[in-house]
Amino acid sequence: MIQGCVVIVFAKAPTPGRVKTRLAAAIGEEAAASLAARMLDETLKQAVASGLGPVELCCDPDSAHPAFQQARERHGVVLTRQSQGDLGLRMKVALDCALHSYRCALLIGTDCPQLDAGHLRAAADMLSERPAAFIPTLDGGYVLVGLSAMIPEIFEGIDWSTERVMRQTQSQLDRLGRIAGMLAPLADVDEPKDLGLVPEEWLEGSGMPANRTTHPDSGIDR
């Protein structure tokens, strides 16, 4: 039986030295991991608050990390494991699996403090008329991809983690004659210069002063 909409949240285990590595260069590995855990929790709050349907936390490398187990208890999410392969393949597998059971599926990460339940509902509404929906990022990627029908080509031949991601994805859609819904771009948090986007209370307990600032040019390549 085909159900409504599922929200899939992709997340890495918030392990020091493995997450937010570009931020860690400025604030330290422990603080970066603590911030990643807070961003995971806040993202799940918004996903559940959207009321769209089940929320699936798709974990990397697996669901064993205490933060993932806590998320299941706190938010009632379903834990799954990301597949092997590059980001495109992992997203394609997760969405393809979801669309066997749901009318539409949204997939998000945990890097965008601005992404809220209203954005998720707006994207899902678009999928009642469009095969795909996106929320681009200001740096050329996207923070949300939603599908009401599988379009595998949009996950192939993309230069992931570059400013070309959304442009290349749009080119694939144009080539296929598919028209996607687009919401206004949002900013994500990847570099030290992005820390100003993080609510101060999220930084409390991270080991980093809430009022700390970094130079705009202090970003370090992944």
Short mmCIF file of C-alpha atoms in Angstrom, two decimals:
data_model
loop_
_atom_site.label_atom_id
_atom_site.label_comp_id
_atom_site.label_asym_id
_atom_site.label_seq_id
_atom_site.Cartn_x
_atom_site.Cartn_y
_atom_site.Cartn_z
CA MET A 1 0.00 0.00 0.00
CA ILE A 2 1.41 3.38 -1.03
CA GLN A 3 1.44 5.83 1.87
CA GLY A 4 1.98 9.61 2.07
CA CYS A 5 5.39 11.26 2.38
CA VAL A 6 8.54 10.16 4.19
CA VAL A 7 11.33 12.49 5.31
CA ILE A 8 14.80 10.96 5.07
CA VAL A 9 17.59 12.60 7.07
CA PHE A 10 21.14 11.75 6.00
CA ALA A 11 23.66 12.06 8.84
CA LYS A 12 27.18 11.04 9.74
CA ALA A 13 27.83 9.78 13.26
CA PRO A 14 28.98 12.85 15.24
CA THR A 15 32.40 11.40 16.00
CA PRO A 16 35.29 13.85 16.65
CA GLY A 17 37.65 13.95 13.69
CA ARG A 18 35.06 12.50 11.29
CA VAL A 19 32.40 15.22 11.05
CA LYS A 20 32.57 18.93 10.28
CA THR A 21 36.27 18.63 9.52
CA ARG A 22 36.51 22.10 8.00
CA LEU A 23 34.90 23.61 11.09
CA ALA A 24 37.14 21.52 13.33
CA ALA A 25 40.17 23.30 11.91
CA ALA A 26 38.88 26.48 13.56
CA ILE A 27 36.98 25.29 16.65
CA GLY A 28 38.49 21.87 17.42
CA GLU A 29 37.29 18.34 16.75
CA GLU A 30 35.30 17.93 19.98
CA ALA A 31 33.43 21.21 19.51
CA ALA A 32 32.72 20.38 15.86
CA ALA A 33 31.33 16.97 16.81
CA SER A 34 29.21 18.50 19.56
CA LEU A 35 27.79 21.04 17.12
CA ALA A 36 27.08 18.25 14.59
CA ALA A 37 25.12 16.35 17.25
CA ARG A 38 23.07 19.47 18.07
CA MET A 39 22.39 20.13 14.39
CA LEU A 40 21.23 16.52 13.99
CA ASP A 41 18.83 16.90 16.91
CA GLU A 42 17.43 20.21 15.66
CA THR A 43 16.99 18.85 12.12
CA LEU A 44 15.03 15.87 13.43
CA LYS A 45 12.81 18.19 15.48
CA GLN A 46 11.84 20.06 12.32
CA ALA A 47 11.36 16.87 10.31
CA VAL A 48 8.98 15.46 12.92
CA ALA A 49 7.23 18.83 13.35
CA SER A 50 6.45 18.94 9.62
CA GLY A 51 3.82 16.26 10.22
CA LEU A 52 4.34 14.87 6.73
CA GLY A 53 4.80 11.26 7.74
CA PRO A 54 7.51 8.95 9.07
CA VAL A 55 11.02 10.28 9.59
CA GLU A 56 13.89 8.00 8.62
CA LEU A 57 17.36 8.72 9.98
CA CYS A 58 19.74 7.22 7.44
CA CYS A 59 23.03 6.71 9.28
CA ASP A 60 26.68 6.63 8.25
CA PRO A 61 28.53 4.36 8.84
CA ASP A 62 25.80 2.56 10.85
CA SER A 63 23.23 3.21 13.56
CA ALA A 64 25.37 2.17 16.53
CA HIS A 65 26.46 5.66 17.62
CA PRO A 66 24.78 6.78 20.88
CA ALA A 67 23.52 9.96 19.18
CA PHE A 68 21.54 7.85 16.71
CA GLN A 69 20.14 5.61 19.42
CA GLN A 70 19.15 8.68 21.41
CA ALA A 71 17.47 10.15 18.34
CA ARG A 72 15.33 7.06 17.99
CA GLU A 73 14.22 7.30 21.61
CA ARG A 74 13.72 11.07 21.63
CA HIS A 75 12.07 11.60 18.25
CA GLY A 76 10.61 8.21 17.34
CA VAL A 77 12.52 8.05 14.07
CA VAL A 78 13.33 4.91 12.13
CA LEU A 79 17.04 4.14 11.87
CA THR A 80 18.48 2.82 8.62
CA ARG A 81 21.99 2.58 7.20
CA GLN A 82 23.32 4.45 4.20
CA SER A 83 24.44 2.28 1.31
CA GLN A 84 27.98 2.18 -0.06
CA GLY A 85 29.19 4.49 -2.82
CA ASP A 86 29.40 8.21 -3.45
CA LEU A 87 26.80 10.65 -2.18
CA GLY A 88 24.76 10.44 -5.37
CA LEU A 89 24.49 6.67 -5.25
CA ARG A 90 23.62 6.69 -1.56
CA MET A 91 20.84 9.25 -2.08
CA LYS A 92 19.54 7.40 -5.14
CA VAL A 93 19.33 4.11 -3.24
CA ALA A 94 17.56 5.69 -0.26
CA LEU A 95 15.00 7.53 -2.37
CA ASP A 96 14.35 4.61 -4.69
CA CYS A 97 13.66 2.37 -1.72
CA ALA A 98 11.33 4.97 -0.15
CA LEU A 99 9.31 5.49 -3.32
CA HIS A 100 8.31 1.84 -3.33
CA SER A 101 6.25 2.54 -0.23
CA TYR A 102 5.47 6.26 -0.26
CA ARG A 103 3.84 8.69 -2.68
CA CYS A 104 6.79 11.05 -2.27
CA ALA A 105 10.04 11.31 -0.36
CA LEU A 106 12.12 14.21 0.88
CA LEU A 107 15.82 13.83 1.60
CA ILE A 108 17.76 16.36 3.67
CA GLY A 109 21.05 16.66 5.51
CA THR A 110 21.73 18.29 8.87
CA ASP A 111 23.85 21.26 7.78
CA CYS A 112 21.17 23.95 7.39
CA PRO A 113 19.93 25.72 10.55
CA GLN A 114 17.47 27.73 8.43
CA LEU A 115 15.63 24.64 7.17
CA ASP A 116 12.39 24.24 9.10
CA ALA A 117 9.12 22.35 9.05
CA GLY A 118 7.51 24.95 6.79
CA HIS A 119 10.15 24.42 4.12
CA LEU A 120 9.55 20.67 4.25
CA ARG A 121 5.79 21.08 3.90
CA ALA A 122 6.23 23.51 1.00
CA ALA A 123 8.51 21.06 -0.83
CA ALA A 124 6.07 18.21 -0.27
CA ASP A 125 3.24 20.36 -1.65
CA MET A 126 5.27 20.93 -4.82
CA LEU A 127 5.52 17.19 -5.29
CA SER A 128 1.77 16.91 -5.77
CA GLU A 129 2.32 18.54 -9.18
CA ARG A 130 6.02 18.09 -9.95
CA PRO A 131 8.26 15.02 -10.14
CA ALA A 132 10.99 16.71 -8.11
CA ALA A 133 11.53 19.58 -5.68
CA PHE A 134 14.71 21.25 -4.46
CA ILE A 135 15.95 23.80 -2.00
CA PRO A 136 19.28 25.05 -3.39
CA THR A 137 22.12 26.34 -1.24
CA LEU A 138 23.75 29.69 -1.68
CA ASP A 139 27.05 27.97 -2.49
CA GLY A 140 25.70 25.95 -5.44
CA GLY A 141 24.52 22.71 -3.87
CA TYR A 142 21.16 21.82 -2.38
CA VAL A 143 19.86 21.15 1.13
CA LEU A 144 16.75 19.24 0.05
CA VAL A 145 15.79 16.97 -2.80
CA GLY A 146 12.27 15.60 -3.03
CA LEU A 147 10.86 13.14 -5.53
CA SER A 148 7.40 11.85 -6.39
CA ALA A 149 8.89 9.62 -9.10
CA MET A 150 12.37 8.18 -9.36
CA ILE A 151 14.75 10.12 -11.64
CA PRO A 152 18.06 8.24 -11.30
CA GLU A 153 19.89 10.43 -13.80
CA ILE A 154 19.94 13.44 -11.44
CA PHE A 155 22.31 11.55 -9.15
CA GLU A 156 24.72 10.54 -11.90
CA GLY A 157 27.65 12.51 -13.32
CA ILE A 158 27.46 15.17 -10.59
CA ASP A 159 30.56 16.75 -9.06
CA TRP A 160 29.47 16.37 -5.46
CA SER A 161 30.71 18.85 -2.83
CA THR A 162 31.32 21.55 -5.45
CA GLU A 163 29.54 24.72 -6.48
CA ARG A 164 28.39 22.91 -9.66
CA VAL A 165 25.99 20.45 -8.01
CA MET A 166 22.69 22.30 -8.49
CA ARG A 167 23.64 23.56 -11.94
CA GLN A 168 24.55 20.07 -13.14
CA THR A 169 21.41 18.62 -11.59
CA GLN A 170 19.30 21.23 -13.36
CA SER A 171 21.02 20.35 -16.62
CA GLN A 172 20.04 16.71 -16.16
CA LEU A 173 16.44 17.72 -15.47
CA ASP A 174 16.39 19.94 -18.57
CA ARG A 175 17.79 17.13 -20.71
CA LEU A 176 15.06 14.80 -19.48
CA GLY A 177 12.31 17.39 -19.92
CA ARG A 178 11.45 17.30 -16.20
CA ILE A 179 10.39 20.50 -14.46
CA ALA A 180 11.24 20.61 -10.77
CA GLY A 181 9.80 22.84 -8.09
CA MET A 182 12.33 25.22 -6.55
CA LEU A 183 12.17 26.98 -3.22
CA ALA A 184 14.38 29.96 -2.34
CA PRO A 185 18.04 29.12 -1.61
CA LEU A 186 19.22 28.68 1.97
CA ALA A 187 22.67 28.79 3.54
CA ASP A 188 24.35 25.75 5.00
CA VAL A 189 27.13 25.50 7.57
CA ASP A 190 30.35 24.03 6.20
CA GLU A 191 33.14 26.56 6.74
CA PRO A 192 34.27 28.55 9.80
CA LYS A 193 32.87 31.68 8.18
CA ASP A 194 29.40 30.07 8.32
CA LEU A 195 29.31 29.86 12.12
CA GLY A 196 27.42 33.15 12.25
CA LEU A 197 24.42 31.23 10.85
CA VAL A 198 24.30 28.97 13.90
CA PRO A 199 21.99 30.08 16.74
CA GLU A 200 24.10 30.99 19.77
CA GLU A 201 22.29 28.53 22.03
CA TRP A 202 23.37 25.68 19.75
CA LEU A 203 26.98 26.52 20.51
CA GLU A 204 26.48 26.30 24.27
CA GLY A 205 28.09 23.17 25.62
CA SER A 206 30.15 22.66 22.48
CA GLY A 207 33.33 23.96 24.07
CA MET A 208 33.27 26.99 21.80
CA PRO A 209 32.29 30.48 23.02
CA ALA A 210 28.86 31.43 21.67
CA ASN A 211 30.12 34.83 20.53
CA ARG A 212 33.22 33.52 18.77
CA THR A 213 33.80 34.89 15.27
CA THR A 214 36.11 33.72 12.51
CA HIS A 215 37.65 35.51 9.60
CA PRO A 216 35.70 35.04 6.34
CA ASP A 217 38.81 33.70 4.64
CA SER A 218 39.62 31.10 7.29
CA GLY A 219 37.85 28.25 5.53
CA ILE A 220 39.88 25.12 4.81
CA ASP A 221 39.26 22.74 1.95
CA ARG A 222 37.78 19.38 2.81
#
